[in-house]
XYZ file of C-alpha atoms in Angstrom:
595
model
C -23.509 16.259 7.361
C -20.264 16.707 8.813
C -18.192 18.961 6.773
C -15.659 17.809 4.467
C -11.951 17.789 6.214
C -8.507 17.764 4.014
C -6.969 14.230 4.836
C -3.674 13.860 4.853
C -2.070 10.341 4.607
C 0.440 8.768 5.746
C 1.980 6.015 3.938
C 4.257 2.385 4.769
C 7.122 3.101 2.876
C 6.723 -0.830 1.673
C 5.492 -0.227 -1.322
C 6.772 -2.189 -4.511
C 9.959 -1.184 -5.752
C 10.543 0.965 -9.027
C 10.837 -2.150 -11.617
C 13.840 -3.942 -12.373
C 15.838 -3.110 -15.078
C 14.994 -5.585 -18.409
C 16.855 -8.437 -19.327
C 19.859 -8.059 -21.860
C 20.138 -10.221 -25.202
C 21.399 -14.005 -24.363
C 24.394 -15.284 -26.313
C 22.355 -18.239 -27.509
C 19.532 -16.794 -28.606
C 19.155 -15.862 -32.074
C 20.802 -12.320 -32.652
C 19.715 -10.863 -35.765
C 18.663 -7.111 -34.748
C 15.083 -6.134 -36.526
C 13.127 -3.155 -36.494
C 10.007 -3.280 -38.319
C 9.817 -0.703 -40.569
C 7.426 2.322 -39.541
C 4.527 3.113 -41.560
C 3.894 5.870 -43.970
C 4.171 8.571 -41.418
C 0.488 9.224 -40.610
C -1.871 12.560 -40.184
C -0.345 14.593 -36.934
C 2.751 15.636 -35.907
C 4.374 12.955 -34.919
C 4.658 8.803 -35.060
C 5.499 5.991 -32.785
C 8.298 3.593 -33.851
C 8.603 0.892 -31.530
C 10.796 -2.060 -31.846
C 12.124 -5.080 -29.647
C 15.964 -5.318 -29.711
C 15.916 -9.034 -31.533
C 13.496 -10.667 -33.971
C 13.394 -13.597 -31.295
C 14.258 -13.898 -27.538
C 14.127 -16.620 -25.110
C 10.890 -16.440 -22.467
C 12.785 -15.425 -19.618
C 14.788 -13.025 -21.026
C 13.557 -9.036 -19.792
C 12.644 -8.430 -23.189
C 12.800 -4.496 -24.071
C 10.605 -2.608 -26.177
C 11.674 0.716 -27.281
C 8.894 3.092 -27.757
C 9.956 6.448 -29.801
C 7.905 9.262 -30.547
C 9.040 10.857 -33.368
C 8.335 14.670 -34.313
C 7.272 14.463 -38.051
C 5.941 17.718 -38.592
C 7.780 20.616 -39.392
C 7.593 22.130 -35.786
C 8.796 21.503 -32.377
C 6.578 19.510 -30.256
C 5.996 18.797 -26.863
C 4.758 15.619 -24.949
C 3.972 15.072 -21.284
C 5.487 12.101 -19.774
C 5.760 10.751 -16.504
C 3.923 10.713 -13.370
C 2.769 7.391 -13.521
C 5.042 4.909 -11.530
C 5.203 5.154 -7.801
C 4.760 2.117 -6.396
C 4.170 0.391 -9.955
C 5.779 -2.498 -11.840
C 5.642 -0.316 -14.848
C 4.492 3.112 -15.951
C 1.088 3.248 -16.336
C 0.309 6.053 -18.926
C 1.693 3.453 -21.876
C -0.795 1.070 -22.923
C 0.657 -1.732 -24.232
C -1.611 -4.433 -25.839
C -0.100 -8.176 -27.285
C -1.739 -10.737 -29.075
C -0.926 -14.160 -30.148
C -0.765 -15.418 -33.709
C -4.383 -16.570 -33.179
C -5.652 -12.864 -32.170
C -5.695 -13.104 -28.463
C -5.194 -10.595 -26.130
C -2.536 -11.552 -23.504
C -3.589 -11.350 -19.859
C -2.183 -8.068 -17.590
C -0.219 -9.507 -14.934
C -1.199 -6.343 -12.909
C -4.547 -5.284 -13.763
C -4.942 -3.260 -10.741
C -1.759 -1.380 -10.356
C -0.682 0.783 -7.400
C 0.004 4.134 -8.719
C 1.812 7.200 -6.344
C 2.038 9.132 -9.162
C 5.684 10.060 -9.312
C 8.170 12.769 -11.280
C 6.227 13.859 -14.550
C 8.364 16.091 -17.406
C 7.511 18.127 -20.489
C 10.203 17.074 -23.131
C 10.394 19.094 -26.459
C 10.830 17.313 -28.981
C 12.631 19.042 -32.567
C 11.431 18.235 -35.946
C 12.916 14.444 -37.285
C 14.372 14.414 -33.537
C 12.712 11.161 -31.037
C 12.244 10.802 -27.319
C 12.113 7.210 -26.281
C 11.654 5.322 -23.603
C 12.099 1.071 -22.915
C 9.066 -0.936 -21.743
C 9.554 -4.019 -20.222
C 7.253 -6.116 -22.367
C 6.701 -8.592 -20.172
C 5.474 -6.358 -17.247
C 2.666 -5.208 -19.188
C 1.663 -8.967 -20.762
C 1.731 -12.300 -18.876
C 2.900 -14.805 -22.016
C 2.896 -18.074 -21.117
C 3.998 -20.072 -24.632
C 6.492 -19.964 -27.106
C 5.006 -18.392 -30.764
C 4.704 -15.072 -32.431
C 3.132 -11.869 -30.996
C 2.232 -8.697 -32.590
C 2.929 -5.846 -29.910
C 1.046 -2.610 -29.959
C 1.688 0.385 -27.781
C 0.581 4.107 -27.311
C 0.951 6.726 -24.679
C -1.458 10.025 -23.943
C 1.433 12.024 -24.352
C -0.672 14.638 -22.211
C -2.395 15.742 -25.444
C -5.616 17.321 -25.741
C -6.530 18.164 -29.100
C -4.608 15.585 -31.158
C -4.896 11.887 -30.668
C -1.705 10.196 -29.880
C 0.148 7.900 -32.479
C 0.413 4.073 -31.918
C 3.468 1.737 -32.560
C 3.138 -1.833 -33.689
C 5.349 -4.921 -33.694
C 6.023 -8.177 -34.192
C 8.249 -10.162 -31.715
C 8.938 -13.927 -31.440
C 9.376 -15.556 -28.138
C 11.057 -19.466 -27.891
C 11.233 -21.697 -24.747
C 14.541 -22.221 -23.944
C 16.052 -26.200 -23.124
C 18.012 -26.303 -19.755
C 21.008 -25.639 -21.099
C 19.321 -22.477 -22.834
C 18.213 -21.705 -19.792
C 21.118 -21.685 -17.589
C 22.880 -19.146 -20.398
C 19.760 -16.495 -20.208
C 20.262 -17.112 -16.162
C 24.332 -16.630 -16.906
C 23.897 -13.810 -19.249
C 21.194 -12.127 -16.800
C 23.672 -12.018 -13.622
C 26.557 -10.052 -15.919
C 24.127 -7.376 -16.296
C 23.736 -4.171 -13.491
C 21.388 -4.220 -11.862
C 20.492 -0.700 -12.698
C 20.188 0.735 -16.245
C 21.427 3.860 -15.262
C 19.680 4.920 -18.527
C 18.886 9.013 -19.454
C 15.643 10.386 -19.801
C 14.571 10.105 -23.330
C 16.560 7.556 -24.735
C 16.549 4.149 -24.865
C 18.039 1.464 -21.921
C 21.174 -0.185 -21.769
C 20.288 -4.002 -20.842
C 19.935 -4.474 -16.993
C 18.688 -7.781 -15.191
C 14.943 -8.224 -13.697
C 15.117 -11.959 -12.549
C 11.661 -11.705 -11.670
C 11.299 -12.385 -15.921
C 12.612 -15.563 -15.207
C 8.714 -17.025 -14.688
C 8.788 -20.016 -16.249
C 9.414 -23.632 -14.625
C 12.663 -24.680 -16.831
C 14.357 -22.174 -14.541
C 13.594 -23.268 -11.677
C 16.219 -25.846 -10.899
C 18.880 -23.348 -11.872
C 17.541 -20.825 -9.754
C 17.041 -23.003 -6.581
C 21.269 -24.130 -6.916
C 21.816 -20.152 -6.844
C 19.230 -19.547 -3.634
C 20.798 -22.379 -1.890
C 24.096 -20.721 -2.142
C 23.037 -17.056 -1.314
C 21.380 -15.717 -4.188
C 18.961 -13.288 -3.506
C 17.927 -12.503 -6.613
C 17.633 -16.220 -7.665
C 14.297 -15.961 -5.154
C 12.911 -13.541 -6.908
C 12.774 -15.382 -9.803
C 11.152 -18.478 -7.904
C 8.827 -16.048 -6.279
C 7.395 -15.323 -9.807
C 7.119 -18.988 -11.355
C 3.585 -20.489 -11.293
C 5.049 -23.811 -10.608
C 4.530 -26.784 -7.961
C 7.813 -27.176 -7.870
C 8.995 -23.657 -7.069
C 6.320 -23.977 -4.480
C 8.170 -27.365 -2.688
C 11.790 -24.977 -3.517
C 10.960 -21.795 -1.543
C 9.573 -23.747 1.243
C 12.708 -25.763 1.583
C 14.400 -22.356 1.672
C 12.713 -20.996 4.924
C 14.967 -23.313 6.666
C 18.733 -21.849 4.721
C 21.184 -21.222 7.284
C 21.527 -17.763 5.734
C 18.404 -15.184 7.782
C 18.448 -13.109 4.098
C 17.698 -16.270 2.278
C 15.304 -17.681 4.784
C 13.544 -14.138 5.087
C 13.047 -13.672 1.435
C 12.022 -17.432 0.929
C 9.505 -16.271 3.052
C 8.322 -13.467 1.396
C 8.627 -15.116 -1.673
C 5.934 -17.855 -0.504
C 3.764 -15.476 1.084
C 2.801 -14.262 -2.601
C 1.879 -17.859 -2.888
C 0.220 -19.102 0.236
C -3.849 -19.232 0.819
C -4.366 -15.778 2.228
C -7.800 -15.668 3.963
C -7.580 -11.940 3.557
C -8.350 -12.663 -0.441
C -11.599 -14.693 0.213
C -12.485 -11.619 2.715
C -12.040 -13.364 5.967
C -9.600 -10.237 6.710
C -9.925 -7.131 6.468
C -7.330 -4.526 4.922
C -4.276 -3.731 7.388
C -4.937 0.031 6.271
C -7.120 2.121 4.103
C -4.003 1.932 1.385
C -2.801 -1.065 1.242
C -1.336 -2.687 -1.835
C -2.577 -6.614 -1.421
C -1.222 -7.152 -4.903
C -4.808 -9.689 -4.846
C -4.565 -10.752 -8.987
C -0.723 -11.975 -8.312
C -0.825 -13.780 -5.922
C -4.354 -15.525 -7.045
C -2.314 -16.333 -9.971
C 0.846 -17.360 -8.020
C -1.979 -19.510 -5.730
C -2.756 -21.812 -7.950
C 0.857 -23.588 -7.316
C 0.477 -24.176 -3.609
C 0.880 -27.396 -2.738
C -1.289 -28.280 0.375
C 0.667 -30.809 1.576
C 3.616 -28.470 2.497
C 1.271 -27.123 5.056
C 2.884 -28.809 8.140
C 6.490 -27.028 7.149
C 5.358 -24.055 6.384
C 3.778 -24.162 10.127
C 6.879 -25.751 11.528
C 8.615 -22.973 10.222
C 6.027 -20.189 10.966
C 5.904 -21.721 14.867
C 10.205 -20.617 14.543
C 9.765 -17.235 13.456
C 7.125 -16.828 15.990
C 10.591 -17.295 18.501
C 12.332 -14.509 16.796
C 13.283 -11.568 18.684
C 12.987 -9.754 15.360
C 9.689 -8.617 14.330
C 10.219 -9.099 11.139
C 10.131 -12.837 11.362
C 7.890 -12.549 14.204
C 5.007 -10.609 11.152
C 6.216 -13.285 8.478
C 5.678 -16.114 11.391
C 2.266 -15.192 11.979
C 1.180 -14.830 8.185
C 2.209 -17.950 7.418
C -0.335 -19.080 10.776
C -3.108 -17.178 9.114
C -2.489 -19.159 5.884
C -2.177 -22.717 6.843
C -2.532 -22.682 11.012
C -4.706 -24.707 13.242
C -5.874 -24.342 16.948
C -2.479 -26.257 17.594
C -0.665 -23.157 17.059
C -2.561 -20.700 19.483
C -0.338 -21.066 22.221
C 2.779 -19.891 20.047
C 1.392 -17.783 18.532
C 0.203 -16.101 22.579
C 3.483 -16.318 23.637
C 4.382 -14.580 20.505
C 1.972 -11.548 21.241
C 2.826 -11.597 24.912
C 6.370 -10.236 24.008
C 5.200 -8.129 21.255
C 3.072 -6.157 23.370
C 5.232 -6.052 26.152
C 7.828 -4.574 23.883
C 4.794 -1.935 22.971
C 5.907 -0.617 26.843
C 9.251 0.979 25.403
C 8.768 0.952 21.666
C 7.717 3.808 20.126
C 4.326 3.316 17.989
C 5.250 3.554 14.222
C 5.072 7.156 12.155
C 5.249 6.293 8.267
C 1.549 4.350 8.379
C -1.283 4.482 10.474
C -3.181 2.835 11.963
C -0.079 1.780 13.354
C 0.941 -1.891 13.502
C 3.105 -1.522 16.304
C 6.066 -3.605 15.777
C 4.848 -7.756 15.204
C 1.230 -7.341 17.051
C -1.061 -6.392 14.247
C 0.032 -9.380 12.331
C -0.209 -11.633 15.350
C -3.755 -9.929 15.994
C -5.017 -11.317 12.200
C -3.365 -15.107 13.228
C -5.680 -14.795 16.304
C -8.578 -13.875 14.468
C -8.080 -16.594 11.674
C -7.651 -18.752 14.715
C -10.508 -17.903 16.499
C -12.502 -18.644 13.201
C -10.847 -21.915 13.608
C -12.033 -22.993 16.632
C -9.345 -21.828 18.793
C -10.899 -21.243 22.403
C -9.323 -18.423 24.080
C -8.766 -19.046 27.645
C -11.671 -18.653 30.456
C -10.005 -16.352 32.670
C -6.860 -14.566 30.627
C -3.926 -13.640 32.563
C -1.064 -12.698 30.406
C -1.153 -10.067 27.676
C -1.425 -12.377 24.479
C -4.243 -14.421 26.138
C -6.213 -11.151 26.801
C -5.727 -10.478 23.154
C -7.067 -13.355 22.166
C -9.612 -13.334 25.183
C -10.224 -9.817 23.099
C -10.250 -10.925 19.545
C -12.756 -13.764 20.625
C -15.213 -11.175 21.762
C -15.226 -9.036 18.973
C -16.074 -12.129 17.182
C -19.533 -12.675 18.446
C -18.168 -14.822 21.746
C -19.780 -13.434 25.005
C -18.462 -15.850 28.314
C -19.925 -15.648 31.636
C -18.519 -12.351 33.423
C -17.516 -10.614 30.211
C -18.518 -7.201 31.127
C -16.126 -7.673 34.502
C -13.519 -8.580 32.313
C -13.544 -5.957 29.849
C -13.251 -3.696 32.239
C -10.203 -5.123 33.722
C -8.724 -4.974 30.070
C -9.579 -1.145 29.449
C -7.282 -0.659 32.871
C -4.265 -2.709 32.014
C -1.278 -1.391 32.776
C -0.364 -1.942 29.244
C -1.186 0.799 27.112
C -2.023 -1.196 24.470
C -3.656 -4.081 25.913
C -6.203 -1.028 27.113
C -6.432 0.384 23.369
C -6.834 -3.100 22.224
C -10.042 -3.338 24.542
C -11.534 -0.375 23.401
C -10.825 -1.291 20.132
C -12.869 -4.803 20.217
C -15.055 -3.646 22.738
C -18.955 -5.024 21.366
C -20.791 -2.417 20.209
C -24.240 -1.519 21.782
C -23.318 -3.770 24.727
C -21.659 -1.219 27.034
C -22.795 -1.337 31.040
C -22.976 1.991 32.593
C -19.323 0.841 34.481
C -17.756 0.676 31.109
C -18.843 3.907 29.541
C -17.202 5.302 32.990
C -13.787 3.327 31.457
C -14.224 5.005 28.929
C -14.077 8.217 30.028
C -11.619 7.581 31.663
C -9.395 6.343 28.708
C -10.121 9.913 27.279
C -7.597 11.230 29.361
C -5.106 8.256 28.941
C -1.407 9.373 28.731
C -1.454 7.228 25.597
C -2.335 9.404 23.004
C -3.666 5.913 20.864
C -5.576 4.631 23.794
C -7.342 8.280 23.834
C -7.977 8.125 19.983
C -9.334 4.085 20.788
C -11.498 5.657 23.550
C -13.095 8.685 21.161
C -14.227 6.060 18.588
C -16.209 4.129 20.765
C -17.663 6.704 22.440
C -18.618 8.187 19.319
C -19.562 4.274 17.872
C -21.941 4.032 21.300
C -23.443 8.058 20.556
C -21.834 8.744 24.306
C -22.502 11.967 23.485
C -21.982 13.347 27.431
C -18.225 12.340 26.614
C -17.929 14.821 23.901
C -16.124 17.555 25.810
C -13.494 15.311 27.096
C -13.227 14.241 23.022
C -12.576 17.975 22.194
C -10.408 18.154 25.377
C -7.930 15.644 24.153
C -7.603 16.946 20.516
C -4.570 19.324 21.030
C -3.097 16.050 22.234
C -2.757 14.733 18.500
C -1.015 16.876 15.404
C -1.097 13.848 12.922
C -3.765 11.999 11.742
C -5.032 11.390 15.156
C -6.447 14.625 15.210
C -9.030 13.454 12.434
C -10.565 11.114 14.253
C -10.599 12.911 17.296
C -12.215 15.399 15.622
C -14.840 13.052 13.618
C -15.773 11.959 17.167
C -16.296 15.300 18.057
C -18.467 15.889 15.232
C -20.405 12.842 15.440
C -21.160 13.414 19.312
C -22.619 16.890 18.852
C -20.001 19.487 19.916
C -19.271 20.847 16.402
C -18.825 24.530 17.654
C -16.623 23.658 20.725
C -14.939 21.718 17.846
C -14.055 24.589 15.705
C -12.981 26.691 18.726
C -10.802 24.028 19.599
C -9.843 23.736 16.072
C -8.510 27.468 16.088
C -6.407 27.557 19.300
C -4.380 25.054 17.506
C -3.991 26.826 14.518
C -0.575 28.578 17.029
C 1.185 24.730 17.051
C 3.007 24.626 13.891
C 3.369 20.962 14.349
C -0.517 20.677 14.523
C -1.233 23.103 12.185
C -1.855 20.966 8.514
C -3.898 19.170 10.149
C -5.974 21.215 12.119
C -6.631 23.550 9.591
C -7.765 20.657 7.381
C -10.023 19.788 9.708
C -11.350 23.689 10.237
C -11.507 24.276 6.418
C -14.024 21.693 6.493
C -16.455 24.401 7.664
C -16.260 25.959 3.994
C -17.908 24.256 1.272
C -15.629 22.536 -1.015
C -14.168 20.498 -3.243
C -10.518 19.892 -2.780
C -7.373 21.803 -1.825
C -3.313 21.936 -2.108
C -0.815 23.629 0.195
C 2.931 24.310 -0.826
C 4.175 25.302 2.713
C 3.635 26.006 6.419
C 2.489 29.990 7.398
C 4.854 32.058 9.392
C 4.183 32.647 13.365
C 2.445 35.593 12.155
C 0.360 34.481 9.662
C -0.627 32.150 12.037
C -1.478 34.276 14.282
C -3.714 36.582 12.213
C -5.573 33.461 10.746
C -6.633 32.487 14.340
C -8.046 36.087 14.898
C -9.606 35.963 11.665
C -10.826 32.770 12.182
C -12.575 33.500 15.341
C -15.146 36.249 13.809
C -15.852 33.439 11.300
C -16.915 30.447 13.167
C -18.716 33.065 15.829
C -20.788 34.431 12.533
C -21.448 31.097 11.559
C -22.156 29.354 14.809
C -25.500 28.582 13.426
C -24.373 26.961 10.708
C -21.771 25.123 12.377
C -23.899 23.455 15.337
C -26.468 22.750 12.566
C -23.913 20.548 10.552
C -24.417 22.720 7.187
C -21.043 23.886 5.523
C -20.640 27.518 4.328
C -20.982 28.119 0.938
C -17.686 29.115 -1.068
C -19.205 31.929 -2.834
C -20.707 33.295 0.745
C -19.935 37.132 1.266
C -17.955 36.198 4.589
C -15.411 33.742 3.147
C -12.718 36.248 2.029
C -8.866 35.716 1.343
C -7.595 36.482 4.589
C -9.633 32.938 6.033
C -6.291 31.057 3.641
C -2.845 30.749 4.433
C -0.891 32.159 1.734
C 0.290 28.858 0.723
C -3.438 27.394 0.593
C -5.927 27.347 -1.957
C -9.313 25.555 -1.728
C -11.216 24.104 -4.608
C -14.825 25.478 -4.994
């Protein structure tokens, strides 16, 4: 069993936004202010007194909740709050439930939340003194009528010992005419966009126009996109309707590139993504496919729009950008035909000669490398299509496909011959692409040699492409030049250059290798990840890099280690924690390891 390694991850910084600010009160709308009364304050120290700001808003409206705990004992208390809403529409430690006036539980329009965790605080809270915080109600319920609605919320409060209090209700929601409508819409663009609110207390009105969900606004919001508004789009990106559907598409073509771009965004949430039947796979291990939305959001494509969503797909496959160039070739891998193959080559031919000069990406891995890992997922949506990828491939984009085709189960005459070509390109990544999708148990003697020879590429990804099929084939004669190249990587790289290293056999050469690296600074998180692996455990933290010296001495240290345990090491077993050998002095200062 190889032994367990500390991963570090790397991250698109693409994630979804902190959420909008809520809607404020609409001058039309019914304005009477009601808080329902608490309760008889009940057993604990404290109780929950949660209100909405009017007895009745308009759906639409970013209707706030204000959730107060309230310290009704005769002591100081303290709650734990926070931490919950990286990357999330809402914070996730309140649990918000609301029913109908028939008893039914309202649907979660994000059931499966992304959570980064996020800034977390211990607020102490005095005797008859509150901390409070706004929910946006309709971030944690998807209500689709007009009615009544009983609204019950808690929060862990990061108690142990006592159960947290609960807050109930009632709210009444009405479905505004058109000219209701265009006064929330009004109302909702005097508001910041920001709440600028304080920690504890409750927030000022702010505008989310993604509330805006429902199909009455969709004609106002379409006049607004037309002329510019961005924020009118991401209220059609969020309405379930047909005719927001026919809107947005009409929008790819604005003569304004922000409008046109987020039309396009805005319909990919919409658009048949083969990638949620599982004809795709993820574009990384953390990936936020935001799958229940846009299955929800699905149901209001309209497939006759699919000849103008290619049209304009086959445009942004043009671009010189490669941002349009990765919406382009999504919107191929939704609705495209064989037709579209030859744009969508051209399209890879410049994005992987740009791959010459541009550097490979740093905030994700594996990296997508500008416009070509979208255009890659057209191409293999294509090829599943019946899209024949050319007999004898000359440029770069028809070796891709040439590529993508074989991976797929095609073998044409010669195949071997030209793989090997492929592995050799001149382009660096036209070679990592045909390691990548070389077939596995399939390789000739003459391209295991390729190969090998890949493992000393000046390409550092080509090299990583080269040490995963060699450790994919069990090419275990090329595991020395796989521990050779690992002081080439200090990033994640080095993790699967050191898998393959595993996997093929040299486990001891690994951890020697391991600990001449421990000197790089740069390489050192990882590497001694990787080389803490050798210890039995469970999980670790670090709070900062070691000093040259410390360095230094953990090298020397970690020499008579791995020689004591060489055994163990070629073997595959991991060290126990609680073995006699594994002292203090085997940790950075900064380090600890989990048992």
């Amino acid at each position: 069993m190889r032994p367990r390694a500390l991963l570090f991850v790397m991250v698109a910084a693409c994630g979804t936004p902190a959420p909008p600010p809520p809607v404020p009160p609409v001058a039309s709308a019914p304005s009477a202010s009601v808080v329902v009364a608490p309760p008889a304050p009940p057993p604990g120290p404290a109780r929950v007194d949660l209100a909405a700001r009017k007895s009745t808003h308009f759906l639409g409206e970013n209707v706030l909740v204000d959730f107060c705990v309230v310290d009704t004992s005769p002591s100081p208390i303290t709650i734990s709050v926070g931490g919950d809403y990286g990357g999330s529409s809402r914070s996730l430690r309140f649990k918000v439930e609301v029913r109908d006036a028939a008893g039914q539980v309202m649907p979660d329009p994000d059931p499966n939340p992304v959570n980064f965790g996020g800034m977390g605080y211990s607020p102490k809270i005095e005797p008859g003194a509150r901390w409070c915080q706004s929910l946006q109600l309709m971030r944690y319920a998807r209500i689709d009528a007009p009615g009544t609605y009983t609204i019950t919320a808690t929060h862990d409060l990061g108690w142990k010992s006592e159960k947290p209090p609960v807050g109930t209700t009632k709210i009444s929601l009405a479905m505004p005419n058109a000219a209701e409508a265009e006064n929330v819409i009004a109302a909702m663009e005097a508001l910041p966009d920001d709440p600028n609110g304080s920690a504890g207390k409750v927030s000022p009105a702010y505008a989310d126009f993604s509330a805006l969900r429902y199909d009455v606004y969709t004609a106002p919001l379409a006049k607004r996109a037309s002329a510019g508004d961005l924020r009118a789009i991401d209220g059609l990106t969020n309405i379930p309707s047909q005719a927001a559907t026919r809107v947005l598409v009409g929008l790819l073509s604005n003569p304004s590139r922000e409008v046109a771009r987020a039309a396009a965004r805005g319909l990919a949430m919409r658009l048949p993504d083969p990638a949620l039947s599982g004809a795709l796979g993820a574009r990384n291990p953390f990936e936020a496919t935001y799958a229940d939305q846009r299955k929800y959001l699905g149901r209001a494509w309209v497939p006759a729009l699919a000849d103008d969503v290619r049209a304009a797909a086959d445009q942004r496959l043009a671009s010189s950008t490669a941002e349009d160039v990765t919406d382009g070739a999504f919107m191929i891998e939704a609705v495209g035909t064989p037709a579209d193959g030859p744009d969508v080559v051209k399209a890879l031919d410049a994005a992987m000669d740009r791959t010459r000069t541009a550097p490979p990406e740093t905030d994700v891995y594996p990296t997508p490398r500008g416009a070509c890992q979208e255009l890659l997922r057209a191409a293999e949506i294509l090829v599943d299509r019946k899209l024949a990828a050319a007999a004898k491939p000359k440029s770069p984009g028809e070796i891709a496909v040439w590529l993508v085709a074989l991976s797929r189960g095609a073998r044409p005459s010669a195949w071997e011959a030209e793989l090997g070509r492929a592995m050799r390109h001149p382009i660096a990544y036209v070679r990592q692409l045909a390691l990548e999708r070389a077939p596995h148990g399939a390789l000739s003697p003459a391209l295991v040699t390729n190969v090998g020879a890949d493992l000393v590429d000046r390409d550092l990804d080509v090299v990583v492409a080269a040490a995963q099929l060699a450790e994919g084939e069990h090419l275990a004669p090329l595991a020395p030049a796989v521990v050779r190249a690992m002081p080439k990587a200090t990033d994640l790289r080095l993790n699967a250059l050191a898998t393959a290293a595993w996997s093929l056999g040299a486990r001891y050469d690994r951890a020697k290798m391991l600990v001449s690296m421990l000197s790089n600074a740069a390489a050192f998180p990882q590497a001694f990840s990787e080389l803490a692996g050798v210890i039995a455990h469970h999980g670790s933290s670090s709070s900062g890099q070691p000093t040259e010296a410390e360095r230094k001495a953990l090298a020397a240290r970690w020499t008579q280690f791995i020689t004591l345990h060489r055994a163990d090491i070629e073997a595959g077993r991991t060290v126990p924690f609680k073995d006699p050998s594994v002292t203090p002095d085997l940790l950075p200062t900064a380090w600890k390891l989990d048992p």
